[in-house]
CSV table of C-alpha atoms (C1' of nucleotides) in Angstrom, one decimal:
chain,number,residue,atom,x,y,z
A,1,UNK,CA,-50.4,32.7,-83.4
A,2,UNK,CA,-48.8,32.3,-86.4
A,3,UNK,CA,-48.9,30.1,-89.4
A,4,UNK,CA,-45.5,29.4,-90.6
A,5,UNK,CA,-44.4,27.8,-93.8
A,6,UNK,CA,-47.8,28.0,-95.5
A,7,UNK,CA,-45.8,28.7,-98.6
A,8,UNK,CA,-43.0,26.4,-99.8
A,9,UNK,CA,-45.6,23.6,-100.2
A,10,UNK,CA,-45.7,22.6,-103.8
A,11,UNK,CA,-48.3,24.3,-105.9
A,12,UNK,CA,-50.8,24.8,-103.2
A,13,UNK,CA,-54.0,26.0,-104.7
A,14,UNK,CA,-55.3,28.7,-102.4
A,15,UNK,CA,-58.3,26.8,-101.1
A,16,UNK,CA,-61.2,29.2,-100.8
A,17,UNK,CA,-60.7,29.9,-97.2
A,18,UNK,CA,-57.1,31.0,-97.6
A,19,UNK,CA,-58.1,33.3,-100.5
A,20,UNK,CA,-60.8,34.9,-98.3
A,21,UNK,CA,-58.4,35.1,-95.4
A,22,UNK,CA,-55.8,36.9,-97.5
A,23,UNK,CA,-58.3,39.2,-99.1
A,24,UNK,CA,-59.5,40.3,-95.7
A,25,UNK,CA,-56.0,40.7,-94.3
A,26,UNK,CA,-55.2,42.9,-97.2
A,27,UNK,CA,-58.2,45.1,-96.7
A,28,UNK,CA,-57.6,45.3,-93.0
A,29,UNK,CA,-54.0,46.3,-93.2
A,30,UNK,CA,-54.6,49.0,-95.7
A,31,UNK,CA,-57.4,50.3,-93.5
A,32,UNK,CA,-60.0,49.7,-96.1
A,33,UNK,CA,-61.9,47.9,-93.4
A,34,UNK,CA,-61.9,50.3,-90.4
A,35,UNK,CA,-61.2,49.2,-86.8
A,36,UNK,CA,-64.4,48.5,-85.1
A,37,UNK,CA,-66.3,47.7,-88.3
A,38,UNK,CA,-68.6,44.8,-88.3
A,39,UNK,CA,-68.1,42.0,-90.8
A,40,UNK,CA,-71.2,40.6,-92.5
A,41,UNK,CA,-70.9,36.9,-93.0
A,42,UNK,CA,-73.7,36.7,-95.5
A,43,UNK,CA,-72.3,39.7,-97.5
A,44,UNK,CA,-68.8,38.1,-97.6
A,45,UNK,CA,-70.3,34.8,-98.7
A,46,UNK,CA,-72.2,36.5,-101.5
A,47,UNK,CA,-69.2,38.5,-102.5
A,48,UNK,CA,-66.8,35.5,-102.8
A,49,UNK,CA,-69.5,33.3,-104.3
A,50,UNK,CA,-69.4,30.7,-101.5
A,51,UNK,CA,-71.5,29.7,-98.5
A,52,UNK,CA,-71.1,31.1,-95.0
A,53,UNK,CA,-69.1,28.0,-93.9
A,54,UNK,CA,-65.7,28.9,-95.4
A,55,UNK,CA,-66.3,32.5,-94.7
A,56,UNK,CA,-66.8,31.7,-91.0
A,57,UNK,CA,-63.7,29.5,-91.0
A,58,UNK,CA,-61.6,32.4,-92.4
A,59,UNK,CA,-63.0,34.8,-89.9
A,60,UNK,CA,-62.3,32.3,-87.1
A,61,UNK,CA,-58.7,32.1,-88.0
A,62,UNK,CA,-58.3,35.8,-88.2
A,63,UNK,CA,-59.9,36.1,-84.9
A,64,UNK,CA,-57.5,33.6,-83.4
A,65,UNK,CA,-54.7,35.7,-84.8
A,66,UNK,CA,-56.1,38.8,-83.1
A,67,UNK,CA,-56.7,40.8,-86.3
A,68,UNK,CA,-60.5,40.4,-85.7
A,69,UNK,CA,-62.4,40.0,-82.5
A,70,UNK,CA,-65.4,38.0,-81.9
A,71,UNK,CA,-68.1,39.3,-79.6
A,72,UNK,CA,-70.3,36.6,-78.2
A,73,UNK,CA,-73.5,36.2,-80.3
A,74,UNK,CA,-73.0,39.6,-81.8
A,75,UNK,CA,-70.6,38.8,-84.6
A,76,UNK,CA,-67.1,39.6,-85.7
A,77,UNK,CA,-65.4,43.0,-85.9
A,78,UNK,CA,-62.2,44.5,-87.0
A,79,UNK,CA,-60.1,44.8,-83.9
A,80,UNK,CA,-60.2,48.2,-82.3
A,81,UNK,CA,-58.0,49.4,-79.5
A,82,UNK,CA,-57.9,52.1,-76.9
A,83,UNK,CA,-55.0,54.4,-76.7
A,84,UNK,CA,-53.5,52.4,-73.9
A,85,UNK,CA,-53.9,49.1,-75.7
A,86,UNK,CA,-52.4,50.6,-78.8
A,87,UNK,CA,-49.4,51.7,-76.8
A,88,UNK,CA,-49.0,48.2,-75.4
A,89,UNK,CA,-49.3,46.7,-78.9
A,90,UNK,CA,-46.6,49.0,-80.2
A,91,UNK,CA,-44.4,48.3,-77.2
A,92,UNK,CA,-44.7,44.6,-77.9
A,93,UNK,CA,-44.0,45.1,-81.6
A,94,UNK,CA,-40.9,47.2,-80.9
A,95,UNK,CA,-39.6,44.5,-78.5
A,96,UNK,CA,-40.2,41.8,-81.2
A,97,UNK,CA,-38.6,43.9,-83.9
A,98,UNK,CA,-35.6,44.7,-81.7
A,99,UNK,CA,-35.2,41.0,-81.0
A,100,UNK,CA,-35.3,40.4,-84.8
A,101,UNK,CA,-32.7,43.0,-85.4
A,102,UNK,CA,-30.5,41.5,-82.7
A,103,UNK,CA,-30.7,38.1,-84.3
A,104,UNK,CA,-29.9,39.5,-87.7
A,105,UNK,CA,-26.9,41.3,-86.3
A,106,UNK,CA,-25.6,38.1,-84.8
A,107,UNK,CA,-26.2,35.9,-87.8
A,108,UNK,CA,-24.9,38.4,-90.4
A,109,UNK,CA,-25.3,36.8,-93.8
A,110,UNK,CA,-24.3,38.4,-97.0
A,111,UNK,CA,-27.2,37.3,-99.2
A,112,UNK,CA,-29.7,38.5,-96.6
A,113,UNK,CA,-27.8,41.8,-96.3
A,114,UNK,CA,-28.0,42.5,-100.0
A,115,UNK,CA,-31.7,41.8,-100.0
A,116,UNK,CA,-32.2,44.2,-97.1
A,117,UNK,CA,-30.1,46.9,-98.8
A,118,UNK,CA,-32.0,46.5,-102.1
A,119,UNK,CA,-35.3,46.9,-100.2
A,120,UNK,CA,-33.8,50.0,-98.5
A,121,UNK,CA,-32.7,51.5,-101.9
A,122,UNK,CA,-36.3,51.1,-103.1
A,123,UNK,CA,-37.5,52.9,-99.9
A,124,UNK,CA,-35.2,55.8,-100.5
A,125,UNK,CA,-36.2,56.1,-104.2
A,126,UNK,CA,-39.9,56.1,-103.6
A,127,UNK,CA,-39.5,58.4,-100.6
A,128,UNK,CA,-37.6,61.0,-102.7
A,129,UNK,CA,-40.2,60.8,-105.5
A,130,UNK,CA,-42.9,61.3,-102.9
A,131,UNK,CA,-44.6,58.1,-104.2
A,132,UNK,CA,-46.7,57.3,-101.1
A,133,UNK,CA,-48.2,54.1,-102.4
A,134,UNK,CA,-44.9,52.9,-103.6
A,135,UNK,CA,-43.3,53.7,-100.3
A,136,UNK,CA,-45.8,51.8,-98.3
A,137,UNK,CA,-44.9,48.7,-100.4
A,138,UNK,CA,-41.2,49.3,-100.2
A,139,UNK,CA,-41.3,49.9,-96.5
A,140,UNK,CA,-43.2,46.7,-96.0
A,141,UNK,CA,-40.7,44.8,-98.1
A,142,UNK,CA,-37.9,46.3,-96.0
A,143,UNK,CA,-39.3,45.1,-92.8
A,144,UNK,CA,-40.1,41.7,-94.2
A,145,UNK,CA,-36.6,41.4,-95.4
A,146,UNK,CA,-35.3,41.9,-91.9
A,147,UNK,CA,-37.7,39.4,-90.5
A,148,UNK,CA,-36.6,36.9,-93.1
A,149,UNK,CA,-33.0,37.6,-92.4
A,150,UNK,CA,-33.4,36.3,-88.9
A,151,UNK,CA,-33.5,32.8,-90.4
A,152,UNK,CA,-36.2,32.1,-87.8
A,153,UNK,CA,-39.6,31.8,-89.4
A,154,UNK,CA,-41.3,31.7,-86.0
A,155,UNK,CA,-40.2,35.0,-84.7
A,156,UNK,CA,-40.6,36.4,-88.2
A,157,UNK,CA,-44.2,35.2,-88.2
A,158,UNK,CA,-44.8,37.0,-84.9
A,159,UNK,CA,-43.3,40.2,-86.2
A,160,UNK,CA,-45.4,40.0,-89.4
A,161,UNK,CA,-48.5,39.5,-87.5
A,162,UNK,CA,-47.9,42.5,-85.3
A,163,UNK,CA,-47.3,44.5,-88.5
A,164,UNK,CA,-50.6,43.4,-89.9
A,165,UNK,CA,-52.4,44.2,-86.7
A,166,UNK,CA,-50.9,47.7,-86.5
A,167,UNK,CA,-51.3,48.3,-90.2
A,168,UNK,CA,-54.5,50.3,-90.0
A,169,UNK,CA,-53.0,52.5,-87.3
A,170,UNK,CA,-49.6,53.1,-89.0
A,171,UNK,CA,-51.2,53.8,-92.4
A,172,UNK,CA,-52.3,57.3,-91.6
A,173,UNK,CA,-48.9,58.3,-90.4
A,174,UNK,CA,-47.4,58.6,-93.8
A,175,UNK,CA,-49.1,61.7,-95.0
A,176,UNK,CA,-46.4,64.1,-96.1
A,177,UNK,CA,-43.4,63.9,-98.2
A,178,UNK,CA,-41.3,64.6,-95.1
A,179,UNK,CA,-42.7,61.7,-93.3
A,180,UNK,CA,-41.5,59.3,-96.0
A,181,UNK,CA,-38.0,60.8,-96.1
A,182,UNK,CA,-37.7,60.7,-92.3
A,183,UNK,CA,-38.9,57.1,-92.2
A,184,UNK,CA,-36.4,56.0,-94.9
A,185,UNK,CA,-33.6,57.8,-93.1
A,186,UNK,CA,-34.4,56.0,-89.9
A,187,UNK,CA,-34.0,52.7,-91.8
A,188,UNK,CA,-30.5,53.8,-92.7
A,189,UNK,CA,-29.6,54.3,-89.0
A,190,UNK,CA,-30.9,50.9,-88.3
A,191,UNK,CA,-28.9,49.3,-91.1
A,192,UNK,CA,-25.7,51.0,-90.0
A,193,UNK,CA,-26.2,49.5,-86.5
A,194,UNK,CA,-27.0,46.0,-87.8
A,195,UNK,CA,-24.2,45.9,-90.2
A,196,UNK,CA,-21.5,47.9,-88.3
A,197,UNK,CA,-18.2,46.0,-87.8
A,198,UNK,CA,-18.6,45.6,-84.1
A,199,UNK,CA,-22.3,45.0,-84.2
A,200,UNK,CA,-22.1,41.3,-83.7
A,201,UNK,CA,-19.7,41.8,-80.8
A,202,UNK,CA,-21.8,44.6,-79.4
A,203,UNK,CA,-24.9,42.4,-79.7
A,204,UNK,CA,-23.2,39.6,-77.9
A,205,UNK,CA,-22.0,41.9,-75.3
A,206,UNK,CA,-25.4,43.3,-74.7
A,207,UNK,CA,-26.8,39.8,-74.5
A,208,UNK,CA,-24.2,38.6,-72.1
A,209,UNK,CA,-24.8,41.5,-69.8
A,210,UNK,CA,-28.2,40.9,-68.5
A,211,UNK,CA,-30.2,39.0,-71.1
A,212,UNK,CA,-27.8,36.1,-71.1
A,213,UNK,CA,-28.6,35.3,-67.5
A,214,UNK,CA,-32.3,35.5,-68.3
A,215,UNK,CA,-31.9,33.3,-71.2
A,216,UNK,CA,-29.8,30.8,-69.3
A,217,UNK,CA,-32.4,30.7,-66.6
A,218,UNK,CA,-35.3,30.4,-68.9
A,219,UNK,CA,-33.6,27.8,-71.1
A,220,UNK,CA,-33.9,25.4,-68.2
A,221,UNK,CA,-37.6,25.7,-68.2
B,1,UNK,CA,-51.7,34.9,-82.8
B,2,UNK,CA,-53.1,35.7,-79.6
B,3,UNK,CA,-56.4,36.2,-78.1
B,4,UNK,CA,-56.1,38.8,-75.4
B,5,UNK,CA,-58.7,39.7,-72.8
B,6,UNK,CA,-60.9,36.7,-73.3
B,7,UNK,CA,-61.4,36.8,-69.6
B,8,UNK,CA,-62.4,39.9,-67.8
B,9,UNK,CA,-65.7,39.8,-69.7
B,10,UNK,CA,-68.6,39.4,-67.3
B,11,UNK,CA,-69.8,35.8,-66.8
B,12,UNK,CA,-68.9,34.6,-70.2
B,13,UNK,CA,-70.3,31.1,-70.6
B,14,UNK,CA,-67.7,29.1,-72.3
B,15,UNK,CA,-69.6,28.7,-75.6
B,16,UNK,CA,-69.0,25.1,-76.8
B,17,UNK,CA,-66.2,26.0,-79.2
B,18,UNK,CA,-64.1,27.6,-76.4
B,19,UNK,CA,-64.6,24.6,-74.2
B,20,UNK,CA,-63.4,22.3,-77.0
B,21,UNK,CA,-60.5,24.6,-77.7
B,22,UNK,CA,-59.4,24.6,-74.0
B,23,UNK,CA,-59.8,20.9,-73.6
B,24,UNK,CA,-57.6,20.3,-76.7
B,25,UNK,CA,-55.0,22.8,-75.6
B,26,UNK,CA,-54.8,21.1,-72.2
B,27,UNK,CA,-54.3,17.7,-73.8
B,28,UNK,CA,-51.8,19.0,-76.3
B,29,UNK,CA,-49.6,20.8,-73.7
B,30,UNK,CA,-49.6,17.8,-71.4
B,31,UNK,CA,-48.5,15.7,-74.3
B,32,UNK,CA,-51.6,13.5,-74.0
B,33,UNK,CA,-52.0,14.2,-77.7
B,34,UNK,CA,-48.7,13.4,-79.3
B,35,UNK,CA,-47.0,15.6,-81.9
B,36,UNK,CA,-47.9,14.4,-85.4
B,37,UNK,CA,-51.1,12.7,-84.2
B,38,UNK,CA,-54.2,13.0,-86.4
B,39,UNK,CA,-57.3,14.6,-84.9
B,40,UNK,CA,-60.6,12.9,-85.8
B,41,UNK,CA,-63.3,15.5,-86.3
B,42,UNK,CA,-66.1,12.9,-86.0
B,43,UNK,CA,-64.6,11.4,-82.9
B,44,UNK,CA,-64.3,14.7,-81.2
B,45,UNK,CA,-67.8,15.7,-82.2
B,46,UNK,CA,-69.1,12.5,-80.6
B,47,UNK,CA,-67.0,12.9,-77.5
B,48,UNK,CA,-68.2,16.5,-76.9
B,49,UNK,CA,-71.7,15.6,-77.9
B,50,UNK,CA,-71.9,18.2,-80.6
B,51,UNK,CA,-71.8,18.3,-84.4
B,52,UNK,CA,-68.6,18.7,-86.5
B,53,UNK,CA,-69.2,22.4,-87.0
B,54,UNK,CA,-68.1,23.7,-83.7
B,55,UNK,CA,-65.3,21.1,-83.5
B,56,UNK,CA,-64.0,22.3,-86.8
B,57,UNK,CA,-64.1,25.9,-85.6
B,58,UNK,CA,-62.1,25.1,-82.6
B,59,UNK,CA,-59.5,23.2,-84.7
B,60,UNK,CA,-59.3,26.1,-87.1
B,61,UNK,CA,-58.5,28.5,-84.4
B,62,UNK,CA,-55.8,26.2,-82.9
B,63,UNK,CA,-54.4,25.8,-86.4
B,64,UNK,CA,-54.3,29.6,-86.8
B,65,UNK,CA,-52.3,29.7,-83.5
B,66,UNK,CA,-49.8,27.1,-84.7
B,67,UNK,CA,-50.6,24.5,-82.1
B,68,UNK,CA,-52.2,22.3,-84.8
B,69,UNK,CA,-51.4,22.2,-88.5
B,70,UNK,CA,-53.7,21.6,-91.3
B,71,UNK,CA,-52.7,19.5,-94.3
B,72,UNK,CA,-54.7,20.1,-97.3
B,73,UNK,CA,-57.5,17.7,-97.7
B,74,UNK,CA,-55.9,15.3,-95.2
B,75,UNK,CA,-57.0,16.7,-91.9
B,76,UNK,CA,-55.6,18.3,-88.9
B,77,UNK,CA,-52.6,17.1,-86.9
B,78,UNK,CA,-50.8,18.1,-83.7
B,79,UNK,CA,-47.9,20.2,-84.7
B,80,UNK,CA,-44.6,18.3,-85.1
B,81,UNK,CA,-41.2,19.8,-85.6
B,82,UNK,CA,-37.8,18.8,-86.8
B,83,UNK,CA,-34.9,19.4,-84.6
B,84,UNK,CA,-34.0,22.5,-86.5
B,85,UNK,CA,-37.5,23.9,-86.3
B,86,UNK,CA,-37.6,23.1,-82.6
B,87,UNK,CA,-34.4,25.0,-82.1
B,88,UNK,CA,-35.8,28.0,-83.9
B,89,UNK,CA,-39.0,27.8,-81.8
B,90,UNK,CA,-37.0,27.8,-78.6
B,91,UNK,CA,-34.8,30.6,-79.8
B,92,UNK,CA,-37.9,32.6,-80.5
B,93,UNK,CA,-39.4,31.7,-77.1
B,94,UNK,CA,-36.3,32.7,-75.3
B,95,UNK,CA,-36.1,36.1,-77.1
B,96,UNK,CA,-39.7,36.7,-76.1
B,97,UNK,CA,-39.2,35.7,-72.5
B,98,UNK,CA,-36.1,37.8,-72.3
B,99,UNK,CA,-38.1,40.7,-73.6
B,100,UNK,CA,-40.8,40.1,-70.9
B,101,UNK,CA,-38.1,39.9,-68.2
B,102,UNK,CA,-36.7,43.2,-69.4
B,103,UNK,CA,-40.1,44.9,-69.3
B,104,UNK,CA,-40.7,43.6,-65.8
B,105,UNK,CA,-37.4,44.8,-64.6
B,106,UNK,CA,-38.2,48.3,-65.9
B,107,UNK,CA,-41.7,48.5,-64.6
B,108,UNK,CA,-40.9,47.0,-61.2
B,109,UNK,CA,-44.2,46.9,-59.3
B,110,UNK,CA,-44.5,45.6,-55.8
B,111,UNK,CA,-47.8,43.7,-56.1
B,112,UNK,CA,-46.5,41.9,-59.2
B,113,UNK,CA,-43.3,41.1,-57.4
B,114,UNK,CA,-45.1,39.5,-54.5
B,115,UNK,CA,-47.1,37.4,-56.9
B,116,UNK,CA,-44.0,36.2,-58.7
B,117,UNK,CA,-42.2,35.4,-55.4
B,118,UNK,CA,-45.2,33.5,-54.1
B,119,UNK,CA,-45.2,31.4,-57.3
B,120,UNK,CA,-41.5,30.8,-56.9
B,121,UNK,CA,-42.0,29.7,-53.3
B,122,UNK,CA,-44.5,27.1,-54.5
B,123,UNK,CA,-42.0,26.0,-57.2
B,124,UNK,CA,-39.3,25.5,-54.5
B,125,UNK,CA,-41.7,23.6,-52.2
B,126,UNK,CA,-42.9,21.2,-54.9
B,127,UNK,CA,-39.4,20.7,-56.2
B,128,UNK,CA,-38.1,19.7,-52.8
B,129,UNK,CA,-40.9,17.3,-52.3
B,130,UNK,CA,-40.3,15.8,-55.7
B,131,UNK,CA,-43.9,16.4,-56.6
B,132,UNK,CA,-43.6,16.4,-60.3
B,133,UNK,CA,-47.2,17.1,-61.2
B,134,UNK,CA,-47.3,19.9,-58.6
B,135,UNK,CA,-44.1,21.4,-60.0
B,136,UNK,CA,-45.4,21.5,-63.5
B,137,UNK,CA,-48.3,23.5,-62.3
B,138,UNK,CA,-46.2,25.8,-60.1
B,139,UNK,CA,-43.7,26.3,-62.9
B,140,UNK,CA,-46.4,27.3,-65.2
B,141,UNK,CA,-47.8,29.7,-62.7
B,142,UNK,CA,-44.4,31.2,-62.2
B,143,UNK,CA,-43.9,31.9,-65.9
B,144,UNK,CA,-47.4,33.3,-66.2
B,145,UNK,CA,-46.8,35.6,-63.3
B,146,UNK,CA,-43.8,37.0,-65.0
B,147,UNK,CA,-45.8,37.5,-68.2
B,148,UNK,CA,-48.6,39.2,-66.4
B,149,UNK,CA,-46.1,41.4,-64.6
B,150,UNK,CA,-45.1,43.0,-67.8
B,151,UNK,CA,-48.4,44.8,-67.8
B,152,UNK,CA,-48.5,44.1,-71.5
B,153,UNK,CA,-51.2,41.5,-72.3
B,154,UNK,CA,-50.1,41.4,-75.9
B,155,UNK,CA,-46.5,40.3,-75.4
B,156,UNK,CA,-47.8,38.1,-72.5
B,157,UNK,CA,-50.1,36.4,-75.0
B,158,UNK,CA,-47.3,35.7,-77.4
B,159,UNK,CA,-45.1,34.3,-74.6
B,160,UNK,CA,-48.0,32.1,-73.4
B,161,UNK,CA,-48.6,30.8,-76.8
B,162,UNK,CA,-45.0,29.7,-77.2
B,163,UNK,CA,-45.2,28.0,-73.9
B,164,UNK,CA,-48.3,26.1,-75.1
B,165,UNK,CA,-46.5,25.2,-78.3
B,166,UNK,CA,-43.4,23.9,-76.6
B,167,UNK,CA,-45.3,22.2,-73.9
B,168,UNK,CA,-45.2,18.7,-75.3
B,169,UNK,CA,-41.4,19.0,-75.8
B,170,UNK,CA,-40.6,20.5,-72.4
B,171,UNK,CA,-42.8,18.0,-70.6
B,172,UNK,CA,-40.4,15.1,-70.8
B,173,UNK,CA,-37.5,17.2,-69.5
B,174,UNK,CA,-38.7,17.0,-65.9
B,175,UNK,CA,-38.0,13.4,-65.2
B,176,UNK,CA,-35.8,13.4,-62.1
B,177,UNK,CA,-35.9,15.1,-58.8
B,178,UNK,CA,-32.7,16.9,-59.7
B,179,UNK,CA,-34.3,18.4,-62.8
B,180,UNK,CA,-37.0,20.0,-60.6
B,181,UNK,CA,-34.5,21.4,-58.2
B,182,UNK,CA,-32.3,22.8,-60.9
B,183,UNK,CA,-35.2,24.4,-62.6
B,184,UNK,CA,-36.4,26.0,-59.4
B,185,UNK,CA,-32.9,27.3,-58.7
B,186,UNK,CA,-32.6,28.9,-62.1
B,187,UNK,CA,-35.8,30.7,-61.4
B,188,UNK,CA,-34.1,32.2,-58.4
B,189,UNK,CA,-31.2,33.5,-60.5
B,190,UNK,CA,-33.7,35.1,-62.8
B,191,UNK,CA,-35.5,36.8,-59.9
B,192,UNK,CA,-32.3,38.1,-58.5
B,193,UNK,CA,-31.6,39.7,-61.8
B,194,UNK,CA,-35.0,41.2,-62.3
B,195,UNK,CA,-35.3,42.5,-58.8
B,196,UNK,CA,-31.7,43.6,-58.1
B,197,UNK,CA,-31.3,47.3,-57.2
B,198,UNK,CA,-29.6,48.3,-60.3
B,199,UNK,CA,-31.6,46.2,-62.6
B,200,UNK,CA,-33.8,49.0,-63.9
B,201,UNK,CA,-30.7,51.1,-64.6
B,202,UNK,CA,-28.8,48.1,-66.1
B,203,UNK,CA,-31.8,47.4,-68.2
B,204,UNK,CA,-32.0,51.0,-69.4
B,205,UNK,CA,-28.3,51.0,-70.1
B,206,UNK,CA,-28.6,47.9,-72.1
B,207,UNK,CA,-31.5,49.3,-74.1
B,208,UNK,CA,-29.7,52.5,-74.7
B,209,UNK,CA,-26.7,50.9,-76.0
B,210,UNK,CA,-27.9,49.2,-79.2
B,211,UNK,CA,-31.5,48.4,-78.8
B,212,UNK,CA,-32.5,51.9,-78.2
B,213,UNK,CA,-31.3,52.9,-81.7
B,214,UNK,CA,-33.2,50.0,-83.2
B,215,UNK,CA,-36.2,50.9,-81.2
B,216,UNK,CA,-35.9,54.6,-82.2
B,217,UNK,CA,-35.6,53.6,-85.8
B,218,UNK,CA,-38.4,51.2,-85.8
B,219,UNK,CA,-40.7,53.5,-83.9
B,220,UNK,CA,-40.9,55.7,-86.9
B,221,UNK,CA,-42.2,52.9,-89.0
C,1,DA,C1',-91.7,64.3,-79.6
C,2,DA,C1',-89.8,60.8,-76.6
C,3,DC,C1',-90.2,56.3,-74.4
C,4,DT,C1',-91.8,51.7,-73.7
C,5,DA,C1',-93.6,47.1,-75.1
C,6,DC,C1',-94.2,43.9,-78.4
C,7,DA,C1',-94.0,41.8,-83.1
C,8,DT,C1',-91.0,41.2,-87.2
C,9,DT,C1',-86.8,40.6,-89.4
C,10,DT,C1',-81.7,39.5,-89.3
C,11,DT,C1',-78.0,37.3,-87.8
C,12,DT,C1',-75.5,34.0,-85.3
C,13,DG,C1',-74.4,29.4,-83.8
C,14,DT,C1',-75.1,24.6,-84.6
C,15,DA,C1',-76.8,20.5,-87.1
C,16,DT,C1',-77.4,18.0,-91.1
C,17,DA,C1',-76.6,16.9,-96.1
C,18,DC,C1',-73.8,16.0,-99.9
C,19,DA,C1',-70.0,16.2,-103.4
C,20,DA,C1',-65.0,15.5,-103.9
C,21,DT,C1',-61.0,13.5,-102.5
C,22,DA,C1',-58.2,10.1,-99.5
C,23,DT,C1',-57.8,5.8,-97.4
C,24,DT,C1',-58.7,1.1,-96.8
C,25,DT,C1',-60.1,-3.4,-98.3
C,26,DG,C1',-60.0,-7.3,-101.2
C,27,DA,C1',-59.4,-9.9,-105.1
C,28,DA,C1',-56.5,-11.0,-109.1
C,29,DA,C1',-51.8,-11.4,-111.1
C,30,DA,C1',-46.9,-12.0,-110.6
D,1,DT,C1',-46.3,-14.3,-100.5
D,2,DT,C1',-46.1,-9.9,-102.3
D,3,DT,C1',-47.8,-6.5,-105.6
D,4,DT,C1',-51.3,-4.0,-108.2
D,5,DC,C1',-55.5,-2.2,-109.2
D,6,DA,C1',-60.2,-1.2,-108.4
D,7,DA,C1',-64.3,-1.1,-105.6
D,8,DA,C1',-65.9,0.1,-101.1
D,9,DT,C1',-65.6,3.1,-97.2
D,10,DA,C1',-64.3,7.0,-94.6
D,11,DT,C1',-63.1,11.8,-94.2
D,12,DT,C1',-62.8,16.4,-95.7
D,13,DG,C1',-64.6,20.7,-97.4
D,14,DT,C1',-68.7,23.2,-98.6
D,15,DA,C1',-73.7,24.0,-98.8
D,16,DT,C1',-78.0,24.2,-96.8
D,17,DA,C1',-81.4,24.0,-92.9
D,18,DC,C1',-83.0,25.5,-88.6
D,19,DA,C1',-83.3,27.0,-83.6
D,20,DA,C1',-82.0,30.8,-80.5
D,21,DA,C1',-80.7,35.3,-79.8
D,22,DA,C1',-80.0,40.1,-81.2
D,23,DA,C1',-81.3,44.0,-83.9
D,24,DT,C1',-84.8,46.5,-85.9
D,25,DG,C1',-89.2,48.3,-86.7
D,26,DT,C1',-94.0,49.6,-85.2
D,27,DA,C1',-97.5,51.0,-82.4
D,28,DG,C1',-99.3,52.8,-78.5
D,29,DT,C1',-98.8,55.6,-74.3
D,30,DT,C1',-97.5,59.5,-72.0
DNA sequence: AACTACATTTTTGTATACAATATTTGAAAA
DNA sequence: TTTTCAAATATTGTATACAAAAATGTAGTT
């Protein structure tokens, strides 16, 4: 699942394997490494100037997170999904994100709000300028700001992880200038809902309707 | 995060590291290995009759999933949480489980329903008999049946993972006969909600209220 | 030219080796 | 007796070695 709180530790030097891990995550989420592509342990070892051991450890961890998949005795590959699987992954991601949004709406905190709005301002700016690369970064920051604003690092970690997993598949969606604008505007709708006066009440109402009984029931177990 | 579909592969022999992984998961979720406890690589290697290499790989994976934590240069420990962290973890787990329940309610499928009800029958039986060990198994099966019934292995994997993580902390809650009964009865409330006539409509209504706008907004990104 | 059978080469998974850092032990000083 | 410091020991992280399996290449047959 999810590492949480890897930061916040004092002056943690990135320890070879973490560096490799992050480099690979970066390349996977930008799509530089294509889904289905085989990863060469020896090649990576050479490239990072280390032996296969730490490379394998990094790959193992990413496989445990679902970003990579390991086929028995045949190596490790960038995860690749059928259309059906992809649909399920997006469904799961949307549920998690909706859960995050609900938590944010309930917790409403001014500092977090200004962070989110700053991120959104950057999204609007880059979208208008048609700065695709810039928008990808700003969009990422926007989503991360929402996850952080939940105040719950565990659900935030899950959400981030889904974002990483779906990165290669979302990347190609932002082709045209219009795509960027539309995306940034949909952020705005989201924010209006989260920060509307009656959002907290609405959210509570929504929870109490059906979810609350689920939650009550599940709490016991 | 989450391995998905490790089963369903034809006659996969459990490959040393998977065996170690599952043995450890078992011991952690039963609480046999206490939170905070240090895991001895050499000891485990001896115990499983292998070298440290596959042991370390198994530990790495579990650390990536959050079941274990790795402290730099000091080894690997069973994850241990402060009260605040524990609260956050449970909050996250409840959100995920509620999401699962909502998906099940929407998808309502008769085969899945009979599986869930069979699991619940077993819960009731073992609870009445005061069979604690039996109840723990039946309860687990009940939750897993719900996760499976979502038809979404990805969110199911997340839910399962939280269940594993919280295992050691939930375990001690089922001390008395009354605890078992109460838990089994709360299952019943949950089932009534999921399977009620208007559940699907209610669920859709709930979604459309606020969540739908979130989901719409997020879908674009 | 396409297919099969076998030998060669790579690659994976595991074991062992070793340097760097933590932990423990034990003796000397307060 | 308790504290302090240093040597001894154990453990971690990484490198290398090696057996087993998969991928690749090469003939030989049709």
